[in-house]
Amino acid sequence: MTITEKILAVHCDREEVSPGELINAKVDLVLANDITAPIAITEFKKIGASDVFDKNRIAFIPDHFAPQKDIKAAEQCKMLRDFSKEYNLGLYFEVGRMGIEHALLPEQGIIVPGDLVIGADSHTCTYGALGAFATGVGSTDVASAMATGECWFKVPESMKFIYYGKLNRWVGGKDLILYTIGDIGVDGALYRAMEFEGETIRSLSMHARLTMCNMAIEAGGKSGIIVPDEITEKYVKERVKRPYKFYTSDRNADYIEIREYDCSKIPPVVACPHLPSNVKPAAELFEVTIDQVVIGSCTNGRIEDLREAAEVIKGKKVNPNVRMIVIPATQKIYKQAIKEGLIEVFIDAEAVVSTPTCGPCLGGHMGVLAKGERAIATTNRNFVGRMGHPESEVYLSNPAVAAASAIMGRIATPEEII
Amino acid sequence: MILKGKVWKFGDNIDTDAIIPARYLNTSDPKELAKHVMEDADKEFPGKVKAGDIIIAGTNFGCGSSREHAPIAIKAAGIQSVIAKSFARIFYRNAFNIGLPIFESDEAADKIEQGDEVEIDADKGIIRNITKNEEYTAKPMPPFMQELISAGGLIKWTKKKIKTSYQPT
């Protein structure tokens, strides 16, 4: 069996499961945010359950339109707050204690290897980087799981991606996953578990693994997963508060498809409008001028991402035609960035630094685009209207390319700067 | 269950930002969401669509975000069903969970045209094109999905389950 099948089997008390089977499995953690929790709360109340299944296994994180951007958003955030008080939830994260959910929960050690996690947010697949099975679901799924502690799943087929070779300078997890999505398309892994492995992955640090698994959904994947190893062990042992278990894939496990990539041939890449699969080398896009740069999100808002951007922009200025917005993904990351002097680097470069929020990634607030404007962002989607006006455009890249572009006022590579 | 209506046709990879843009997600009121359904795919659509209409699309319909607001907006606009070549998986489960019947059929998605009148026999998985006098088959709906639709969605199904076997501790 694959790691995915093993985790699913354990959570429905079975020896084994096979792709295609429908199972009802126990969940270790259920999460929702200020967009999706309000529907989950309304639906949960309709069930008429006397209580939630476990008050310490439900995480509510207001991060999308928080700090509350308008009255309607404030009403939605209040629903999370009120429900969390009413049911005494142990994992409610108020503004000031919150962060972008998929950066916050691994950082706080709330998700552990071997977990089965569902979240009413499509980027829940991020946690596969820890060797957990994690997948995005809808609000009604969350409502039902809050009552029963269970969720229905179709066991996915697994698709293996093997990465080998040395990474080029300024190439990271974002480039590997964009390159992969560019290869297989936005539905190339539809309904499937994407298992990332190979020598390059084994030496890839946790933040880059989180970035890769985060974007599995952009290829249609049900989940992304990496078999845990020493890097996982080191990351989780200083954080987790629960026992955890490492699962591996058997040598004879079945994969519906196996693809291999020679990483030495992958340059820094950019996904062009309006699909994450529309991937081109950054060096072929120098004619594309930009109005805004966003560095942040659940994909690339971690401390290592900020370090990478700061390294490129240190001592330089943001181009006069560009607005650069930096959003540390959690309070802890923000504080660390202050300590390391990164925030000073950004402010000296005339970038703006925001409190943690998903904000502009989904065109919510803190950097919405006007008609005809163009942004390069370290976020995860470049659909029509994603960051604002339906006639605006979003290009997706890694933090170093985004920072270089901020300086040049057009899509650029870090080599041009450093 | 027989669903009959006029068709609106869309292409491949219709994402949830096109179905209901995030700028309207500061509410979850179905009536509010319905006012903006498919707006970023076709600006005029919310004004043109009528109760009982049916959407036909290509591959990967509903890709992107997990927002249940997408099938809710479609359902609240009175659209009876979506037929596509394939659905993104979170949209697929959300649709069944909220009781919006959806069908997968390559043939129907290729041959049905904008404005055609179609009739879906949900139990048999047969799609009839009344305008063109053709018949297509949909992929059979898995028994569990049929169970969800006939229960009226996941919440009613869970309610039943809790009453029969689940004991809260």
XYZ file of C-alpha atoms in Angstrom:
587
model
C 0.000 0.000 0.000
C 0.970 3.632 -0.408
C 1.392 5.948 2.577
C -1.987 7.490 1.677
C -3.782 4.125 1.665
C -2.148 3.152 4.980
C -3.233 6.346 6.746
C -6.773 6.025 5.400
C -6.960 2.325 6.391
C -5.876 3.014 9.973
C -8.499 5.744 10.282
C -11.340 3.423 9.337
C -10.049 0.504 11.443
C -9.190 -1.623 8.447
C -6.144 -3.686 7.516
C -6.188 -2.290 4.017
C -8.093 -0.131 1.577
C -7.920 0.124 -2.221
C -8.304 3.038 -4.612
C -11.927 3.677 -5.594
C -13.425 2.354 -2.343
C -15.757 4.659 -0.439
C -14.908 4.752 3.254
C -16.097 6.555 6.327
C -12.982 7.514 8.291
C -12.221 9.154 11.622
C -10.581 12.566 11.387
C -7.845 13.845 13.701
C -8.448 17.512 12.989
C -11.147 19.588 11.301
C -10.484 23.195 10.315
C -12.344 26.103 8.777
C -11.767 29.816 8.234
C -13.859 32.989 8.255
C -15.187 32.300 4.731
C -16.102 28.653 5.196
C -16.872 28.289 8.927
C -20.056 30.430 8.864
C -21.769 27.916 6.542
C -20.351 25.028 8.591
C -21.744 26.565 11.792
C -25.211 27.096 10.266
C -25.273 23.531 8.927
C -23.902 22.073 12.184
C -26.810 23.624 14.102
C -29.263 21.937 11.717
C -27.887 18.502 12.634
C -29.046 18.866 16.226
C -25.978 17.200 17.780
C -25.713 17.756 21.535
C -22.046 18.763 21.280
C -19.052 18.806 18.948
C -17.157 15.515 18.638
C -14.027 16.902 20.333
C -13.529 20.543 21.276
C -9.751 20.213 20.918
C -9.875 18.810 17.383
C -11.704 21.655 15.672
C -9.610 24.642 14.549
C -11.304 27.923 13.594
C -8.959 30.458 12.058
C -10.208 33.840 10.838
C -7.540 34.642 8.242
C -9.097 35.387 4.843
C -10.880 38.696 5.444
C -9.310 39.228 8.881
C -8.511 41.592 10.498
C -12.154 42.184 9.565
C -12.154 44.148 6.312
C -15.762 45.367 6.343
C -18.987 44.989 8.287
C -20.096 41.800 6.536
C -16.657 40.212 7.098
C -16.805 41.313 10.743
C -20.169 39.543 11.112
C -18.658 36.368 9.659
C -15.618 36.530 11.967
C -17.982 37.079 14.907
C -19.800 33.848 14.079
C -16.517 31.938 14.549
C -15.782 33.752 17.808
C -19.280 33.188 19.214
C -19.373 29.511 18.224
C -15.896 28.939 19.672
C -17.035 30.409 22.992
C -20.329 28.521 22.997
C -18.625 25.167 22.417
C -15.442 26.046 24.290
C -13.215 25.251 21.290
C -9.562 24.844 22.188
C -8.226 25.861 18.767
C -9.751 29.236 17.989
C -7.146 31.775 16.894
C -8.134 35.404 17.392
C -6.550 38.303 15.503
C -3.227 38.882 17.249
C -2.780 35.150 17.813
C -3.673 33.957 14.365
C -1.834 33.481 11.135
C -2.640 32.047 7.727
C -4.129 28.689 8.659
C -1.808 26.428 6.656
C 1.291 28.185 7.960
C -0.016 28.419 11.516
C -1.122 24.846 12.231
C 2.147 23.100 11.250
C 4.179 25.842 12.976
C 2.240 25.340 16.212
C 2.637 21.560 16.076
C -1.127 21.066 15.884
C -0.880 18.672 12.957
C 1.327 15.609 13.293
C 2.636 12.955 10.890
C 0.115 10.174 10.305
C -2.900 12.435 10.906
C -6.033 12.484 8.800
C -7.010 16.135 8.437
C -9.909 17.775 6.651
C -10.331 21.488 6.191
C -12.880 23.718 4.530
C -10.117 25.303 2.517
C -8.657 23.812 -0.622
C -5.056 24.354 0.487
C -5.522 21.965 3.422
C -3.418 19.598 1.300
C -0.354 21.539 2.603
C -0.003 19.210 5.616
C 0.984 16.279 3.419
C 4.490 17.718 3.781
C 4.446 16.353 7.347
C 3.435 12.853 6.203
C -0.235 13.391 7.039
C -3.219 12.756 4.767
C -4.848 16.161 4.458
C -7.478 17.301 2.013
C -9.779 20.213 1.338
C -13.516 19.664 1.707
C -16.601 21.858 1.865
C -18.320 23.560 4.769
C -21.040 20.914 4.977
C -18.389 18.188 5.282
C -16.885 20.159 8.150
C -20.308 20.550 9.790
C -20.914 16.820 9.617
C -17.408 16.005 10.884
C -17.770 18.482 13.762
C -20.757 16.420 14.894
C -19.484 12.916 14.209
C -15.679 13.108 14.009
C -15.956 11.298 10.689
C -15.969 12.075 6.998
C -16.654 10.129 3.788
C -13.805 9.624 1.339
C -13.161 7.875 -1.918
C -9.729 6.264 -1.550
C -7.650 8.062 -4.186
C -5.315 6.499 -6.683
C -1.734 7.582 -6.041
C 0.494 9.242 -8.593
C 4.237 9.326 -7.933
C 6.529 12.222 -8.827
C 10.260 11.534 -8.586
C 12.644 14.502 -8.480
C 16.379 14.020 -8.935
C 19.389 16.225 -9.602
C 20.733 19.348 -7.948
C 18.514 22.410 -7.722
C 19.723 25.467 -9.593
C 20.364 28.684 -7.649
C 17.087 30.547 -6.894
C 15.012 27.455 -7.641
C 12.865 26.159 -4.788
C 9.741 24.237 -3.884
C 7.552 26.760 -5.717
C 9.397 26.212 -8.986
C 9.259 22.418 -8.630
C 5.502 22.396 -8.073
C 4.766 25.009 -10.778
C 6.934 23.052 -13.212
C 5.018 19.872 -12.303
C 1.618 21.562 -12.741
C 2.860 22.969 -16.048
C 3.714 19.415 -17.093
C 0.512 17.615 -16.052
C -2.057 20.448 -16.261
C -4.623 21.819 -13.828
C -6.519 18.522 -13.829
C -3.499 16.273 -14.330
C -3.866 14.753 -10.867
C -7.658 15.024 -10.571
C -8.965 12.973 -7.604
C -5.453 11.564 -7.059
C -2.936 11.642 -4.208
C 0.307 13.226 -5.426
C 3.285 11.564 -3.734
C 6.517 13.533 -4.072
C 9.795 11.659 -3.662
C 13.345 11.272 -4.940
C 16.789 12.487 -3.897
C 15.919 16.157 -4.420
C 12.874 15.881 -2.143
C 14.882 14.009 0.502
C 17.204 16.987 0.823
C 14.435 19.600 0.481
C 13.745 21.618 3.621
C 10.332 21.582 5.287
C 9.226 25.039 4.103
C 9.778 24.011 0.473
C 7.937 20.728 1.052
C 4.999 22.656 2.523
C 4.972 24.883 -0.591
C 4.913 21.852 -2.884
C 2.128 19.998 -1.090
C 0.185 23.275 -0.765
C -0.255 23.497 -4.530
C -1.249 19.845 -5.164
C -4.826 21.156 -5.471
C -3.716 23.336 -8.389
C -3.178 20.120 -10.367
C -6.579 18.831 -9.212
C -4.953 16.601 -6.587
C -6.886 15.336 -3.586
C -3.718 15.553 -1.552
C 0.016 15.978 -1.792
C 2.204 13.859 0.439
C 5.858 13.247 1.254
C 6.996 10.165 3.194
C 8.397 11.504 6.491
C 12.138 11.337 7.172
C 14.824 12.988 9.352
C 13.864 16.442 8.077
C 10.251 15.787 9.154
C 11.426 14.416 12.501
C 13.521 17.493 13.183
C 10.649 19.826 12.247
C 7.961 18.121 14.309
C 9.785 17.011 17.428
C 10.257 20.520 18.752
C 6.642 21.504 18.065
C 4.129 18.709 18.386
C 1.965 18.146 21.405
C 0.577 14.736 20.428
C 2.141 11.344 19.667
C 2.778 10.839 15.969
C 3.490 8.007 13.578
C 5.561 7.855 10.412
C 4.002 5.851 7.597
C 5.867 4.845 4.441
C 4.862 3.520 1.043
C 5.566 -0.152 0.395
C 8.075 -0.961 -2.327
C 5.420 -2.832 -4.260
C 2.724 -0.184 -3.780
C 0.575 0.546 -6.839
C 0.785 3.887 -8.607
C -1.476 4.823 -11.475
C 1.334 6.884 -12.991
C 4.974 7.714 -12.236
C 6.697 10.827 -13.546
C 10.342 11.834 -13.162
C 11.953 15.258 -13.268
C 15.619 16.200 -13.619
C 15.763 19.256 -11.342
C 19.062 20.462 -12.788
C 17.055 21.393 -15.906
C 14.424 23.438 -14.030
C 15.003 27.239 -13.965
C 13.016 29.744 -11.857
C 9.543 29.655 -13.441
C 6.427 31.802 -13.525
C 2.793 30.751 -14.034
C 1.186 33.223 -16.441
C -2.503 34.245 -16.509
C -4.984 32.672 -16.133
C -4.046 29.150 -15.078
C -1.375 27.827 -12.683
C -0.385 25.408 -15.463
C 0.584 28.198 -17.878
C 4.227 27.957 -16.785
C 7.209 29.609 -18.492
C 10.829 30.285 -17.456
C 10.992 33.678 -15.681
C 13.852 34.631 -18.018
C 11.472 34.516 -21.010
C 9.101 37.090 -19.518
C 11.251 40.202 -19.171
C 8.868 42.261 -21.323
C 6.021 41.853 -18.788
C 5.719 45.058 -16.733
C 4.046 44.935 -13.323
C 2.117 47.240 -10.997
C 2.223 45.196 -7.809
C 4.227 42.502 -6.035
C 2.800 40.352 -3.241
C 5.057 38.220 -1.087
C 3.120 36.064 1.338
C 0.210 33.550 1.473
C -0.065 29.952 2.688
C 2.172 29.021 -0.233
C 5.161 31.330 0.344
C 4.720 33.421 3.496
C 7.145 31.539 5.755
C 10.318 32.933 7.281
C 12.539 31.251 4.681
C 10.470 32.905 1.922
C 10.905 36.329 3.534
C 14.649 35.712 3.895
C 14.882 34.850 0.203
C 13.033 38.012 -0.849
C 15.063 40.171 1.558
C 18.321 38.772 0.215
C 17.390 40.008 -3.258
C 15.982 43.399 -2.295
C 18.428 44.369 0.480
C 19.890 47.830 -0.176
C 17.697 48.319 -3.288
C 14.451 50.214 -3.843
C 11.097 49.049 -5.136
C 10.608 50.434 -8.649
C 8.646 53.743 -8.588
C 5.902 52.155 -10.719
C 5.418 49.254 -8.328
C 3.704 48.652 -4.985
C 5.322 45.835 -3.022
C 3.304 44.183 -0.245
C 4.953 41.743 2.151
C 2.750 39.611 4.386
C 4.394 37.349 6.975
C 2.084 34.337 7.302
C 1.980 34.164 11.112
C 2.698 36.329 14.132
C 5.691 34.129 14.972
C 7.121 34.601 11.474
C 6.480 38.353 11.688
C 8.360 38.579 14.994
C 11.236 36.471 13.693
C 11.449 38.685 10.596
C 11.704 41.746 12.841
C 14.424 40.059 14.890
C 16.441 39.201 11.788
C 16.109 42.722 10.401
C 14.106 41.553 7.375
C 11.231 43.946 8.024
C 13.711 46.812 8.091
C 15.087 45.645 4.745
C 11.573 45.680 3.241
C 10.629 49.072 4.689
C 13.948 50.581 3.608
C 13.248 49.264 0.122
C 9.877 51.088 0.329
C 7.733 47.968 0.507
C 4.733 47.808 2.825
C 4.530 45.085 5.486
C 1.141 43.793 6.645
C -0.165 41.809 9.576
C -0.838 38.135 8.696
C -3.842 37.666 6.361
C -4.746 35.847 3.146
C -5.882 39.313 1.980
C -4.868 40.004 -1.625
C -4.297 36.359 -2.605
C -8.036 36.000 -3.168
C -8.727 39.646 -3.931
C -10.085 40.224 -0.443
C -8.256 43.269 0.874
C -4.734 44.657 1.488
C -3.804 45.008 -2.180
C -6.731 44.464 -4.544
C -5.959 45.152 -8.237
C -7.683 47.732 -10.450
C -8.863 47.093 -14.016
C -5.893 46.439 -16.297
C -3.354 46.103 -13.478
C -0.834 43.313 -13.291
C 0.803 41.655 -10.287
C 3.480 39.085 -9.685
C 2.779 37.188 -6.486
C 4.115 34.285 -4.469
C 0.510 33.127 -4.044
C -1.125 30.075 -5.566
C -3.821 31.040 -8.094
C -3.923 33.310 -11.119
C -7.509 32.774 -12.251
C -9.496 35.603 -13.851
C -10.268 38.205 -11.163
C -8.385 36.325 -8.458
C -6.656 39.406 -7.017
C -9.290 41.975 -7.908
C -10.830 43.316 -11.106
C -11.794 40.628 -13.651
C -9.543 42.430 -16.141
C -6.474 42.387 -13.880
C -3.719 39.767 -14.176
C -1.682 37.669 -11.743
C 1.652 35.960 -12.411
C 2.850 33.366 -9.862
C 6.483 32.936 -8.834
C 8.875 32.168 -6.016
C 9.827 34.950 -3.530
C 13.229 35.723 -5.134
C 11.737 36.270 -8.594
C 8.938 38.395 -7.091
C 11.467 40.558 -5.201
C 13.676 40.969 -8.285
C 10.593 41.972 -10.289
C 9.675 44.577 -7.648
C 13.037 46.273 -8.211
C 12.937 46.114 -12.019
C 9.253 46.999 -12.471
C 8.923 44.010 -14.781
C 9.298 40.266 -14.430
C 12.966 39.704 -13.595
C 15.319 37.046 -12.267
C 17.458 37.411 -9.135
C 20.609 37.006 -11.259
C 19.903 40.416 -12.764
C 20.114 41.970 -9.310
C 22.744 39.998 -7.453
C -36.076 12.273 -10.684
C -36.514 14.052 -14.052
C -34.829 17.434 -14.579
C -35.786 19.466 -17.626
C -34.401 22.821 -18.677
C -32.635 25.141 -21.068
C -28.857 24.932 -21.390
C -26.111 27.480 -20.779
C -22.766 26.307 -22.089
C -19.307 26.987 -20.632
C -15.783 25.757 -21.415
C -13.033 23.850 -19.572
C -11.542 24.658 -16.137
C -14.357 26.927 -14.942
C -12.901 27.808 -11.534
C -14.707 28.728 -8.331
C -13.495 32.340 -8.633
C -15.448 32.502 -11.918
C -18.505 30.774 -10.403
C -18.614 33.099 -7.394
C -15.801 35.686 -7.127
C -14.145 35.996 -3.719
C -15.126 39.670 -3.512
C -18.674 38.489 -2.698
C -17.640 35.972 -0.041
C -18.150 38.334 2.865
C -21.610 36.787 3.006
C -22.948 33.252 2.800
C -26.537 34.292 2.071
C -27.601 32.113 -0.905
C -29.801 34.878 -2.412
C -26.897 37.366 -2.355
C -24.527 34.797 -3.865
C -27.034 33.923 -6.617
C -26.966 37.556 -7.803
C -23.328 37.072 -8.862
C -23.365 33.476 -10.114
C -20.858 32.842 -12.948
C -20.233 36.597 -13.125
C -16.521 36.402 -13.951
C -17.149 33.807 -16.667
C -20.019 35.818 -18.225
C -20.859 39.227 -16.784
C -24.435 39.105 -18.123
C -25.163 35.611 -16.798
C -26.870 36.506 -13.478
C -29.393 38.611 -15.432
C -30.009 35.993 -18.123
C -30.293 32.752 -16.152
C -33.795 31.483 -15.310
C -34.989 29.072 -12.648
C -34.869 25.548 -14.031
C -31.922 26.136 -16.393
C -29.038 23.675 -16.674
C -25.290 24.331 -17.037
C -23.133 22.311 -19.442
C -19.349 22.563 -19.186
C -16.114 20.876 -20.230
C -13.417 19.356 -18.038
C -12.519 20.196 -14.410
C -15.625 22.285 -13.609
C -15.358 23.956 -10.195
C -11.582 23.811 -9.858
C -9.788 25.982 -7.308
C -11.149 26.889 -3.930
C -13.209 24.696 -1.577
C -15.886 27.375 -1.252
C -19.270 25.738 -0.948
C -20.595 29.142 -1.984
C -20.013 27.955 -5.585
C -22.608 25.161 -5.734
C -24.813 27.191 -3.349
C -24.810 30.158 -5.771
C -25.662 27.828 -8.661
C -28.469 26.143 -6.743
C -29.841 29.418 -5.353
C -29.972 30.894 -8.876
C -32.426 28.109 -9.650
C -30.046 26.090 -11.823
C -31.199 22.487 -11.534
C -28.070 20.638 -12.472
C -24.589 20.839 -13.966
C -23.410 18.387 -16.617
C -19.656 18.423 -17.320
C -16.945 16.209 -18.769
C -15.363 16.161 -15.312
C -15.586 18.000 -11.997
C -12.875 19.167 -9.618
C -13.195 16.913 -6.590
C -14.106 19.414 -3.867
C -16.852 20.896 -6.070
C -18.047 17.350 -6.768
C -18.462 16.472 -3.089
C -19.856 19.903 -2.214
C -22.550 19.574 -4.884
C -23.729 16.224 -3.554
C -23.401 17.348 0.060
C -25.790 20.258 -0.538
C -28.120 18.234 -2.769
C -27.273 19.660 -6.207
C -27.362 16.753 -8.671
C -24.467 16.816 -11.145
C -23.580 14.490 -13.996
C -20.454 13.557 -15.934
C -20.811 12.946 -19.674
C -18.276 13.655 -22.434
C -20.860 13.071 -25.123
C -23.429 15.438 -23.633
C -20.797 18.123 -23.048
C -19.629 17.884 -26.667
C -22.989 17.654 -28.436
C -25.335 19.851 -26.413
C -25.313 23.468 -27.535
C -26.210 26.733 -25.877
C -29.998 27.130 -25.726
C -30.806 23.441 -26.291
C -33.633 22.008 -24.233
C -32.529 18.919 -22.298
C -34.137 16.398 -19.978
C -32.108 14.407 -17.446
C -33.391 11.108 -16.103
C -31.303 11.180 -12.927
C -32.084 7.621 -11.840
C -31.149 6.059 -15.176
C -28.351 8.505 -15.960
C -29.853 9.348 -19.363
C -29.628 12.833 -20.840
C -32.115 13.605 -23.651
C -31.531 16.534 -25.971
C -35.104 17.529 -26.870
C -33.976 20.214 -29.338
C -31.735 17.845 -31.324
C -33.655 14.643 -30.556
C -30.517 12.875 -29.294
C -29.784 10.789 -26.222
C -26.544 10.568 -24.220
C -25.520 8.547 -21.197
C -24.018 9.971 -18.027
C -21.536 8.090 -15.867
C -23.593 6.153 -13.313
C -23.975 8.014 -10.036
C -22.230 5.986 -7.270
C -24.779 4.450 -4.848
C -23.535 6.590 -1.938
C -24.073 9.788 -3.960
C -27.594 8.605 -4.801
C -28.134 8.040 -1.089
C -26.966 11.600 -0.322
C -29.202 13.129 -2.996
C -32.257 11.147 -1.888
C -31.589 12.007 1.779
C -31.552 15.683 0.724
C -27.821 16.224 1.301
C -25.161 15.368 3.851
C -26.703 17.212 6.825
C -29.962 15.259 6.631
C -27.960 12.067 6.064
C -25.789 12.800 9.139
C -28.873 13.614 11.207
C -30.297 10.216 10.352
C -26.970 8.539 11.127
C -26.673 10.226 14.510
C -30.187 9.130 15.465
C -29.593 5.524 14.518
C -26.073 4.696 15.636
C -23.947 7.594 16.761
C -23.668 8.205 20.486
C -22.010 11.490 21.429
C -19.630 10.995 24.323
